[in-house]
Every structure is written in structure tokens, then in C-alpha cells.
mmCIF file of C-alpha atoms and ligand atoms in Angstrom:
data_model
loop_
_atom_site.group_PDB
_atom_site.id
_atom_site.type_symbol
_atom_site.label_atom_id
_atom_site.label_comp_id
_atom_site.label_asym_id
_atom_site.label_seq_id
_atom_site.Cartn_x
_atom_site.Cartn_y
_atom_site.Cartn_z
ATOM 1 C CA MET A 1 -20.240 -8.265 -12.967
ATOM 2 C CA LYS A 2 -22.185 -6.922 -10.196
ATOM 3 C CA ILE A 3 -19.915 -5.557 -7.759
ATOM 4 C CA GLY A 4 -20.164 -3.982 -4.219
ATOM 5 C CA PHE A 5 -17.270 -1.568 -3.414
ATOM 6 C CA ILE A 6 -16.825 -0.363 0.242
ATOM 7 C CA GLY A 7 -14.196 2.320 0.857
ATOM 8 C CA LEU A 8 -13.894 4.779 -1.961
ATOM 9 C CA GLY A 9 -11.207 7.193 -0.689
ATOM 10 C CA ASN A 10 -7.820 7.879 -2.591
ATOM 11 C CA MET A 11 -7.314 4.295 -3.733
ATOM 12 C CA GLY A 12 -10.665 2.816 -3.805
ATOM 13 C CA GLY A 13 -12.239 5.726 -5.630
ATOM 14 C CA PRO A 14 -10.532 5.415 -8.639
ATOM 15 C CA MET A 15 -10.424 1.644 -8.624
ATOM 16 C CA ALA A 16 -14.215 1.547 -8.410
ATOM 17 C CA ALA A 17 -14.419 4.104 -11.387
ATOM 18 C CA ASN A 18 -12.104 2.080 -13.538
ATOM 19 C CA LEU A 19 -14.608 -1.184 -12.778
ATOM 20 C CA ALA A 20 -17.704 0.923 -13.529
ATOM 21 C CA ARG A 21 -15.992 2.372 -16.864
ATOM 22 C CA ALA A 22 -15.348 -1.375 -17.902
ATOM 23 C CA GLY A 23 -19.035 -2.052 -17.853
ATOM 24 C CA ASN A 24 -19.427 -3.737 -14.591
ATOM 25 C CA ASP A 25 -22.350 -2.860 -12.351
ATOM 26 C CA VAL A 26 -20.796 -1.189 -9.393
ATOM 27 C CA SER A 27 -22.715 -0.188 -6.088
ATOM 28 C CA GLY A 28 -20.401 1.795 -3.741
ATOM 29 C CA PHE A 29 -20.358 2.971 0.071
ATOM 30 C CA ASP A 30 -18.095 5.063 1.831
ATOM 31 C CA LEU A 31 -18.633 7.180 5.236
ATOM 32 C CA THR A 32 -17.384 10.364 3.578
ATOM 33 C CA ALA A 33 -15.941 10.056 0.169
ATOM 34 C CA PRO A 34 -17.892 11.294 -2.785
ATOM 35 C CA MET A 35 -19.311 8.489 -5.407
ATOM 36 C CA PRO A 36 -16.620 7.997 -8.382
ATOM 37 C CA ASP A 37 -17.963 8.378 -11.853
ATOM 38 C CA GLY A 38 -20.397 5.375 -12.885
ATOM 39 C CA VAL A 39 -20.562 4.079 -9.207
ATOM 40 C CA ILE A 40 -24.300 3.972 -7.750
ATOM 41 C CA ARG A 41 -24.489 5.177 -4.125
ATOM 42 C CA ALA A 42 -25.738 2.468 -1.807
ATOM 43 C CA ALA A 43 -27.157 3.572 1.595
ATOM 44 C CA THR A 44 -24.943 1.337 3.678
ATOM 45 C CA ALA A 45 -22.485 -1.210 3.327
ATOM 46 C CA ALA A 46 -24.704 -4.197 3.396
ATOM 47 C CA ASP A 47 -26.754 -2.555 0.654
ATOM 48 C CA ALA A 48 -23.830 -2.155 -1.524
ATOM 49 C CA ALA A 49 -22.931 -6.052 -0.943
ATOM 50 C CA ARG A 50 -26.464 -7.472 -1.291
ATOM 51 C CA GLY A 51 -26.785 -9.443 -4.781
ATOM 52 C CA ALA A 52 -23.083 -8.707 -5.518
ATOM 53 C CA ASP A 53 -20.806 -11.471 -7.227
ATOM 54 C CA VAL A 54 -17.825 -9.840 -5.745
ATOM 55 C CA VAL A 55 -17.584 -7.185 -2.785
ATOM 56 C CA ILE A 56 -14.389 -5.380 -2.687
ATOM 57 C CA THR A 57 -13.141 -3.538 0.380
ATOM 58 C CA MET A 58 -10.569 -0.757 0.341
ATOM 59 C CA LEU A 59 -10.483 0.427 4.158
ATOM 60 C CA PRO A 60 -7.752 2.231 6.145
ATOM 61 C CA ASN A 61 -6.911 -0.853 8.907
ATOM 62 C CA GLY A 62 -7.859 -4.307 9.964
ATOM 63 C CA ALA A 63 -10.240 -3.466 12.747
ATOM 64 C CA ILE A 64 -12.485 -1.187 10.071
ATOM 65 C CA LEU A 65 -12.301 -4.079 7.901
ATOM 66 C CA LYS A 66 -13.559 -6.576 10.554
ATOM 67 C CA ALA A 67 -16.427 -4.449 11.276
ATOM 68 C CA VAL A 68 -17.448 -3.809 7.631
ATOM 69 C CA ALA A 69 -17.041 -7.581 6.842
ATOM 70 C CA ALA A 70 -19.138 -8.503 9.849
ATOM 71 C CA GLU A 71 -21.646 -6.288 8.382
ATOM 72 C CA VAL A 72 -21.486 -7.349 4.580
ATOM 73 C CA ILE A 73 -21.017 -11.190 4.897
ATOM 74 C CA PRO A 74 -24.650 -11.838 5.903
ATOM 75 C CA ALA A 75 -25.728 -9.637 3.264
ATOM 76 C CA MET A 76 -23.774 -11.480 0.470
ATOM 77 C CA PRO A 77 -25.291 -14.385 -1.743
ATOM 78 C CA ALA A 78 -23.922 -17.945 -1.086
ATOM 79 C CA GLY A 79 -20.780 -18.476 -3.279
ATOM 80 C CA ALA A 80 -19.886 -14.645 -3.642
ATOM 81 C CA VAL A 81 -16.425 -13.518 -3.080
ATOM 82 C CA LEU A 82 -15.135 -10.939 -0.559
ATOM 83 C CA CYS A 83 -11.969 -9.386 -1.709
ATOM 84 C CA ASP A 84 -10.307 -7.063 0.514
ATOM 85 C CA CYS A 85 -7.430 -4.929 -1.235
ATOM 86 C CA SER A 86 -6.504 -2.783 2.039
ATOM 87 C CA THR A 87 -3.136 -3.268 3.710
ATOM 88 C CA VAL A 88 -4.037 -4.736 6.989
ATOM 89 C CA ASP A 89 -2.518 -7.152 9.491
ATOM 90 C CA VAL A 90 -2.331 -10.697 8.599
ATOM 91 C CA ALA A 91 -4.166 -11.912 11.510
ATOM 92 C CA SER A 92 -7.238 -9.660 10.611
ATOM 93 C CA ALA A 93 -6.990 -10.845 7.068
ATOM 94 C CA ARG A 94 -7.097 -14.546 8.195
ATOM 95 C CA ALA A 95 -10.081 -13.791 10.651
ATOM 96 C CA VAL A 96 -11.990 -12.488 7.826
ATOM 97 C CA ALA A 97 -11.263 -15.051 5.613
ATOM 98 C CA ALA A 98 -12.507 -17.552 8.349
ATOM 99 C CA ASP A 99 -15.847 -15.833 8.714
ATOM 100 C CA ALA A 100 -16.363 -15.509 5.174
ATOM 101 C CA ALA A 101 -15.772 -19.336 4.467
ATOM 102 C CA ALA A 102 -17.969 -20.244 7.461
ATOM 103 C CA ALA A 103 -20.901 -18.363 5.686
ATOM 104 C CA GLY A 104 -20.283 -20.146 2.535
ATOM 105 C CA MET A 105 -18.272 -17.307 0.741
ATOM 106 C CA GLY A 106 -14.960 -17.083 -0.891
ATOM 107 C CA ALA A 107 -12.570 -14.504 0.531
ATOM 108 C CA LEU A 108 -9.206 -12.986 -0.760
ATOM 109 C CA ASP A 109 -6.723 -10.876 0.921
ATOM 110 C CA ALA A 110 -5.387 -8.766 -2.067
ATOM 111 C CA PRO A 111 -3.398 -5.704 -1.085
ATOM 112 C CA VAL A 112 -1.871 -3.640 -3.666
ATOM 113 C CA SER A 113 1.110 -1.739 -4.777
ATOM 114 C CA GLY A 114 1.282 1.272 -7.320
ATOM 115 C CA GLY A 115 -0.154 3.867 -5.207
ATOM 116 C CA ILE A 116 -2.629 6.407 -6.286
ATOM 117 C CA GLY A 117 -1.410 6.748 -9.705
ATOM 118 C CA GLY A 118 -1.368 3.145 -10.285
ATOM 119 C CA ALA A 119 -5.325 3.098 -9.109
ATOM 120 C CA GLN A 120 -5.902 5.785 -11.450
ATOM 121 C CA ALA A 121 -4.119 4.456 -14.225
ATOM 122 C CA GLY A 122 -5.270 0.817 -13.767
ATOM 123 C CA THR A 123 -1.845 -0.435 -13.330
ATOM 124 C CA LEU A 124 -1.580 -1.807 -10.087
ATOM 125 C CA THR A 125 -0.141 -5.108 -8.927
ATOM 126 C CA PHE A 126 -2.194 -7.325 -6.658
ATOM 127 C CA MET A 127 -0.799 -10.097 -4.145
ATOM 128 C CA VAL A 128 -3.401 -12.106 -3.408
ATOM 129 C CA GLY A 129 -4.095 -14.859 -0.823
ATOM 130 C CA GLY A 130 -6.922 -17.185 -0.868
ATOM 131 C CA PRO A 131 -8.385 -20.158 -2.483
ATOM 132 C CA ASP A 132 -7.937 -20.905 -6.233
ATOM 133 C CA ASP A 133 -11.704 -20.869 -7.219
ATOM 134 C CA ALA A 134 -12.060 -17.257 -5.483
ATOM 135 C CA PHE A 135 -8.820 -16.086 -7.096
ATOM 136 C CA ALA A 136 -10.261 -17.209 -10.535
ATOM 137 C CA THR A 137 -13.598 -15.459 -10.015
ATOM 138 C CA VAL A 138 -11.874 -11.924 -9.255
ATOM 139 C CA LYS A 139 -8.891 -12.225 -11.596
ATOM 140 C CA PRO A 140 -10.878 -10.166 -14.375
ATOM 141 C CA LEU A 141 -11.419 -7.595 -11.992
ATOM 142 C CA PHE A 142 -7.896 -7.406 -11.083
ATOM 143 C CA GLY A 143 -7.114 -7.140 -14.944
ATOM 144 C CA ILE A 144 -9.106 -4.067 -14.998
ATOM 145 C CA MET A 145 -7.635 -2.459 -11.944
ATOM 146 C CA GLY A 146 -4.123 -3.527 -12.289
ATOM 147 C CA GLN A 147 -1.360 -4.976 -14.601
ATOM 148 C CA LYS A 148 -0.546 -7.983 -12.404
ATOM 149 C CA ALA A 149 -1.831 -10.248 -9.835
ATOM 150 C CA VAL A 150 0.114 -12.786 -8.209
ATOM 151 C CA HIS A 151 -1.576 -15.658 -6.504
ATOM 152 C CA CYS A 152 0.889 -16.011 -3.349
ATOM 153 C CA GLY A 153 -1.173 -18.778 -1.534
ATOM 154 C CA ASP A 154 -3.713 -19.220 1.194
ATOM 155 C CA ALA A 155 -5.463 -16.682 3.222
ATOM 156 C CA GLY A 156 -2.890 -14.100 4.581
ATOM 157 C CA ALA A 157 -0.382 -14.785 1.976
ATOM 158 C CA GLY A 158 -1.073 -11.494 0.139
ATOM 159 C CA GLN A 159 -0.731 -9.447 3.252
ATOM 160 C CA ALA A 160 2.468 -11.191 4.060
ATOM 161 C CA ALA A 161 3.856 -10.570 0.602
ATOM 162 C CA LYS A 162 2.926 -6.901 0.991
ATOM 163 C CA ILE A 163 4.481 -6.262 4.127
ATOM 164 C CA CYS A 164 7.812 -8.201 3.344
ATOM 165 C CA ASN A 165 7.883 -6.112 0.027
ATOM 166 C CA ASN A 166 7.387 -2.841 2.012
ATOM 167 C CA MET A 167 9.984 -3.628 4.746
ATOM 168 C CA ILE A 168 12.603 -4.024 2.155
ATOM 169 C CA LEU A 169 11.494 -0.716 0.742
ATOM 170 C CA GLY A 170 11.462 1.079 3.704
ATOM 171 C CA VAL A 171 15.013 -0.335 4.772
ATOM 172 C CA THR A 172 16.414 0.439 1.367
ATOM 173 C CA MET A 173 14.861 4.211 1.172
ATOM 174 C CA ILE A 174 16.810 4.719 4.321
ATOM 175 C CA ALA A 175 20.009 3.173 3.286
ATOM 176 C CA THR A 176 19.876 5.052 0.131
ATOM 177 C CA CYS A 177 19.165 8.353 2.017
ATOM 178 C CA GLU A 178 21.939 7.837 4.367
ATOM 179 C CA ALA A 179 24.687 7.308 1.626
ATOM 180 C CA PHE A 180 23.530 10.345 -0.301
ATOM 181 C CA ALA A 181 23.973 12.339 2.832
ATOM 182 C CA LEU A 182 27.237 10.705 3.610
ATOM 183 C CA ALA A 183 28.584 11.359 -0.046
ATOM 184 C CA ASP A 184 27.524 15.120 0.645
ATOM 185 C CA LYS A 185 29.670 15.319 3.632
ATOM 186 C CA LEU A 186 32.372 13.457 1.607
ATOM 187 C CA GLY A 187 32.251 15.838 -1.168
ATOM 188 C CA LEU A 188 30.864 13.512 -3.915
ATOM 189 C CA ASP A 189 28.591 15.150 -6.447
ATOM 190 C CA ARG A 190 25.113 13.619 -6.250
ATOM 191 C CA GLN A 191 24.984 13.001 -9.988
ATOM 192 C CA LYS A 192 28.099 11.099 -9.972
ATOM 193 C CA MET A 193 26.937 9.173 -6.884
ATOM 194 C CA PHE A 194 24.041 8.275 -8.832
ATOM 195 C CA ASP A 195 26.064 7.129 -11.927
ATOM 196 C CA VAL A 196 28.069 4.817 -9.921
ATOM 197 C CA VAL A 197 25.502 3.344 -7.686
ATOM 198 C CA SER A 198 22.644 2.887 -10.268
ATOM 199 C CA THR A 199 24.944 0.511 -12.379
ATOM 200 C CA SER A 200 26.859 -1.080 -9.330
ATOM 201 C CA SER A 201 25.825 -3.488 -6.555
ATOM 202 C CA GLY A 202 24.439 -0.720 -4.487
ATOM 203 C CA TYR A 203 21.428 -0.262 -7.135
ATOM 204 C CA SER A 204 17.858 -0.559 -5.975
ATOM 205 C CA TRP A 205 14.492 0.578 -7.095
ATOM 206 C CA THR A 206 14.896 3.440 -4.437
ATOM 207 C CA MET A 207 18.021 4.641 -6.001
ATOM 208 C CA ASN A 208 17.251 3.830 -9.716
ATOM 209 C CA ALA A 209 13.661 4.325 -10.011
ATOM 210 C CA TYR A 210 12.628 6.681 -7.178
ATOM 211 C CA CYS A 211 15.616 8.776 -6.495
ATOM 212 C CA PRO A 212 15.637 10.760 -3.432
ATOM 213 C CA ALA A 213 17.730 13.416 -4.495
ATOM 214 C CA PRO A 214 16.260 16.264 -6.532
ATOM 215 C CA GLY A 215 17.338 16.663 -10.087
ATOM 216 C CA VAL A 216 19.041 13.389 -10.218
ATOM 217 C CA GLY A 217 17.581 10.267 -11.777
ATOM 218 C CA PRO A 218 14.147 9.835 -13.238
ATOM 219 C CA LYS A 219 11.555 12.323 -11.936
ATOM 220 C CA SER A 220 10.412 11.403 -8.574
ATOM 221 C CA PRO A 221 8.614 13.260 -5.566
ATOM 222 C CA ALA A 222 12.065 14.811 -4.663
ATOM 223 C CA ASP A 223 11.670 16.722 -7.604
ATOM 224 C CA ASN A 224 8.366 18.135 -6.494
ATOM 225 C CA ASP A 225 9.325 19.350 -3.152
ATOM 226 C CA TYR A 226 8.854 15.695 -1.589
ATOM 227 C CA LYS A 227 4.939 15.724 -1.976
ATOM 228 C CA PRO A 228 3.882 12.430 -1.920
ATOM 229 C CA GLY A 229 4.138 9.971 -3.522
ATOM 230 C CA PHE A 230 4.039 7.505 -0.686
ATOM 231 C CA ALA A 231 3.695 9.436 2.398
ATOM 232 C CA SER A 232 5.952 8.575 5.266
ATOM 233 C CA GLU A 233 2.757 7.829 7.643
ATOM 234 C CA LEU A 234 1.795 5.071 4.974
ATOM 235 C CA MET A 235 5.336 3.647 5.186
ATOM 236 C CA LEU A 236 5.260 3.857 8.964
ATOM 237 C CA LYS A 237 1.909 1.808 8.808
ATOM 238 C CA ASP A 238 3.337 -0.826 6.684
ATOM 239 C CA LEU A 239 6.592 -0.894 8.872
ATOM 240 C CA MET A 240 4.513 -1.510 11.881
ATOM 241 C CA LEU A 241 2.559 -4.084 10.474
ATOM 242 C CA ALA A 242 5.708 -6.108 9.617
ATOM 243 C CA GLN A 243 6.964 -5.695 12.913
ATOM 244 C CA ASP A 244 3.704 -6.860 14.456
ATOM 245 C CA ALA A 245 3.897 -9.641 11.980
ATOM 246 C CA ALA A 246 7.347 -10.376 13.056
ATOM 247 C CA GLU A 247 7.016 -10.473 16.682
ATOM 248 C CA SER A 248 3.819 -12.978 16.059
ATOM 249 C CA VAL A 249 5.933 -15.464 14.637
ATOM 250 C CA ALA A 250 9.187 -14.640 16.507
ATOM 251 C CA ALA A 251 10.969 -13.610 13.268
ATOM 252 C CA ASP A 252 14.177 -11.604 13.950
ATOM 253 C CA THR A 253 14.070 -8.351 11.683
ATOM 254 C CA PRO A 254 16.429 -5.948 13.154
ATOM 255 C CA MET A 255 16.613 -3.784 10.171
ATOM 256 C CA GLY A 256 12.952 -3.800 9.756
ATOM 257 C CA ARG A 257 12.681 -2.616 13.306
ATOM 258 C CA THR A 258 15.078 0.159 13.085
ATOM 259 C CA ALA A 259 13.509 1.479 9.613
ATOM 260 C CA ARG A 260 9.942 1.436 11.545
ATOM 261 C CA ASP A 261 11.710 3.264 14.605
ATOM 262 C CA LEU A 262 13.228 5.875 12.260
ATOM 263 C CA TYR A 263 10.047 6.473 10.378
ATOM 264 C CA ARG A 264 7.904 6.681 13.695
ATOM 265 C CA THR A 265 10.282 9.545 14.848
ATOM 266 C CA PHE A 266 10.360 11.383 11.438
ATOM 267 C CA VAL A 267 6.198 11.146 11.314
ATOM 268 C CA GLU A 268 5.576 11.713 15.191
ATOM 269 C CA ASP A 269 8.446 13.910 16.442
ATOM 270 C CA GLU A 270 9.905 15.679 13.311
ATOM 271 C CA ASP A 271 8.133 17.287 10.208
ATOM 272 C CA GLY A 272 7.625 13.927 8.147
ATOM 273 C CA ARG A 273 3.848 13.684 8.231
ATOM 274 C CA GLY A 274 2.465 14.443 4.857
ATOM 275 C CA LYS A 275 6.012 14.491 2.982
ATOM 276 C CA ASP A 276 7.113 11.669 0.736
ATOM 277 C CA PHE A 277 8.825 8.829 2.503
ATOM 278 C CA SER A 278 12.030 9.787 0.100
ATOM 279 C CA ALA A 279 12.191 12.916 2.185
ATOM 280 C CA MET A 280 14.268 10.930 4.670
ATOM 281 C CA LEU A 281 17.371 12.230 2.533
ATOM 282 C CA PRO A 282 16.958 16.027 3.854
ATOM 283 C CA ARG A 283 16.453 14.836 7.252
ATOM 284 C CA PHE A 284 19.833 12.986 7.230
ATOM 285 C CA SER A 285 21.491 16.071 5.495
ATOM 286 C CA ALA A 286 20.217 18.373 8.484
ATOM 287 C CA ARG A 287 22.120 16.213 11.051
ATOM 288 C CA ASN A 288 25.392 15.504 12.106
ATOM 289 C CA GLY A 289 26.437 11.924 13.321
HETATM 290 P P1 LIG B 1 -8.225 6.732 2.304
HETATM 291 O O1 LIG B 1 -8.245 7.303 3.951
HETATM 292 O O2 LIG B 1 -7.999 7.711 1.153
HETATM 293 O O3 LIG B 1 -9.611 5.958 2.001
HETATM 294 C C1 LIG B 1 -10.148 5.009 3.054
HETATM 295 C C2 LIG B 1 -11.749 5.108 2.929
HETATM 296 O O4 LIG B 1 -12.404 4.397 3.774
HETATM 297 C C3 LIG B 1 -12.196 6.464 3.189
HETATM 298 O O5 LIG B 1 -12.670 7.303 2.210
HETATM 299 C C4 LIG B 1 -13.145 6.386 4.375
HETATM 300 O O6 LIG B 1 -14.166 7.509 4.669
HETATM 301 C C5 LIG B 1 -13.451 5.049 4.107
HETATM 302 N N1 LIG B 1 -13.976 4.402 5.209
HETATM 303 C C6 LIG B 1 -13.699 4.242 6.445
HETATM 304 N N2 LIG B 1 -14.259 3.482 7.549
HETATM 305 C C7 LIG B 1 -15.284 3.178 6.621
HETATM 306 C C8 LIG B 1 -16.390 2.220 6.901
HETATM 307 N N3 LIG B 1 -16.752 1.960 8.054
HETATM 308 N N4 LIG B 1 -17.156 2.077 5.786
HETATM 309 C C9 LIG B 1 -17.175 2.445 4.599
HETATM 310 N N5 LIG B 1 -15.988 3.369 4.350
HETATM 311 C C10 LIG B 1 -14.984 3.428 5.382
HETATM 312 O O7 LIG B 1 -6.998 5.553 2.242
HETATM 313 P P2 LIG B 1 -6.433 4.970 1.001
HETATM 314 O O8 LIG B 1 -5.033 5.892 0.459
HETATM 315 O O9 LIG B 1 -7.204 4.717 -0.131
HETATM 316 O O10 LIG B 1 -5.920 3.748 1.300
HETATM 317 C C11 LIG B 1 -6.660 2.619 1.465
HETATM 318 C C12 LIG B 1 -5.846 1.490 1.856
HETATM 319 O O11 LIG B 1 -5.007 1.098 0.824
HETATM 320 C C13 LIG B 1 -5.356 1.541 3.098
HETATM 321 O O12 LIG B 1 -5.281 0.079 3.700
HETATM 322 C C14 LIG B 1 -3.610 1.839 2.554
HETATM 323 O O13 LIG B 1 -2.927 1.266 3.344
HETATM 324 C C15 LIG B 1 -3.652 1.046 1.446
HETATM 325 N N6 LIG B 1 -2.802 1.560 0.350
HETATM 326 C C16 LIG B 1 -2.653 2.857 0.142
HETATM 327 C C17 LIG B 1 -1.851 3.317 -0.978
HETATM 328 C C18 LIG B 1 -1.694 4.845 -1.296
HETATM 329 O O14 LIG B 1 -0.702 5.113 -1.882
HETATM 330 N N7 LIG B 1 -2.483 5.693 -0.843
HETATM 331 C C19 LIG B 1 -0.892 2.412 -1.581
HETATM 332 C C20 LIG B 1 -1.139 1.137 -1.454
HETATM 333 C C21 LIG B 1 -1.991 0.644 -0.259
#
């Protein structure tokens, strides 16, 4: 396929490289990032999109996505598909989808989970919103960049799935960390805590697969001095998107709101920026109630 790829940072770079390695004709554009192996540099985002069957974007936020979409949609051939893989607010995803549809283009919101490691290994999970025919067009590319693509519904459904998942993730990480800090103060050995909880009703992905206690459970960022992994500021971004979405539909999300507030304090007022989101454990350990 002929693919335009815009936003070649930590995630987009390896995703574009995997598409090129699989034999696709990939034309890339980024304001600063270097061109990945096999990707041909375009002078502008519109140049990358010209003649493409699919244009993929992997950008920081909804405002930038809307600006880039306004530039590329007029350059795309009729019937092409604009597939945004960034994590952005639901409203921006829906606005871009409507603009693309009005111009005769398909559009998908297809945020990912799996992080930089998953982008490099081609093992991302895509959660996708948009029409069936656009999903069918891009499906083979999801199979190259990832191991799973779930078609969640209409425009915005992919972003909705992403922020709901990550709201659970943020809340659960905090619960796991505060429970470890409590266990420490009660004199309970961390390994024993893991052995019990990981096989009891408190088990979760954050305990079983990404344990925030160093030396306990499978290897995780805790074993690497809390180097990300998934940085606390990215978790904060997703929790803020979840709360913005909750406010927009009057959903009551007290745990999500508390998680957002805690990560905001951690990132903005404490030393959380640049640390993995599991570094909440040493934060709790250092505090008294
Ligand atoms: P990044 O900052 O490394 O990459 C973003 C890239 O977009 C940068 O290279 C930047 O130069 C480029 N860019 C910005 N404005 C542009 C424009 N107008 N035109 C062209 N290029 C432009 O970020 P990332 O870690 O690759 O994340 C990208 C998206 O993926 C974000 O929405 C993020 O929330 C999401 N995400 C990241 C992770 C992760 O672990 N890093 C995991 C899941 C989802």
C-alpha cells in the first residue's frame, strides 16, 4: 500500500519502520524526528498524504491532530482513509472524522496500547472507531504494526475504549502502590504480599504483570530504577482526557478524578516527571498518613 505517516516520534517512528519493512511504500513527515529506516522523507504533511491509500497520524494531542488533518485531508485522494493512532480527546477524534467524511474520505480513530516496546516489536493492540469499510482497508496494516485490532464502534469509540482502559490502569496502579506501602508499615514482606494478592481477589495487571515493587514479580520498570516504561506524565495525560470526557457526558468518576489529581501532584509538584507511573510506590512509602 501507499502510506503517508505523520508524527514519527517514539511510537510513530518504529510503527512506520515496520510498515516499510513489510514492503509498503511509506512517505513520512515530522517537524523534528529523524526518518525511520525505509521511510521516504516528505517536505510537508500534505506531500506525505498525496496519492496515499492510507494516511496514519501519531501526534501529541487533539489540537495538533486537527491542524494536521486540515492540511492533509485536501491532499488525500477520494476514498483514502485517514487513520489517527494518537491518544486524543473524543471530541477532536469525532471532529476530524466528520471533516474527513465530508471530503469523501474514510476516517478511523485507532489509539494503541503496548507502548514503545510494542511499537518496536509490532505487537500493539489497536482499539478502533469508525466505519466498517475504513476498518477493512486498514486492517492489514494493524496486523503489521500490532497483534490485535478491536473494532469498537463508530467514530470516537476507539478513544473512548482507550481512556476507559487507562482510567482503570491509573486507579489500579495507585491502589496497588498504596496497598504495598500499607503492607510495608504493617511489617508484611513484599514477596509474601505478592504471593497472596497475585493469586487472590486483589490480583490485577498492575500487581501480576507490572509489579511496582522492585525484585518482586516479573521484571518491570521498578527493577530498572523506575525508568519508563509508561511515564507518569503520559498517565496524567490519559487521566485528564478521561476526566474531560466524563465531564462532557456528566459521568460520575470519583476514582478516576482522584487518580488524575494524584498523578497531577506527582508530575507537577513532586518528582514524578520522567519516572514510570509505578513510581507511585516509593512516593507512598515516603509519606505518612
Ligand atoms: P512523541 O512526542 O515521541 O512523538 C510525537 C511526534 O509528533 C514528535 O516527533 C513531533 O515532532 C511530531 N509532531 C508534533 N507536531 C507535529 C506536526 N504538526 N506535524 C508533524 N509532526 C508533528 O510522542 P509518542 O510517545 O510517539 O506518542 C504519540 C502518541 O501516542 C501520543 O498521543 C501518545 O499519547 C500516544 N501513546 C504513547 C505511548 C507511549 O508509551 N509513548 C503509548 C500509547 C499511546
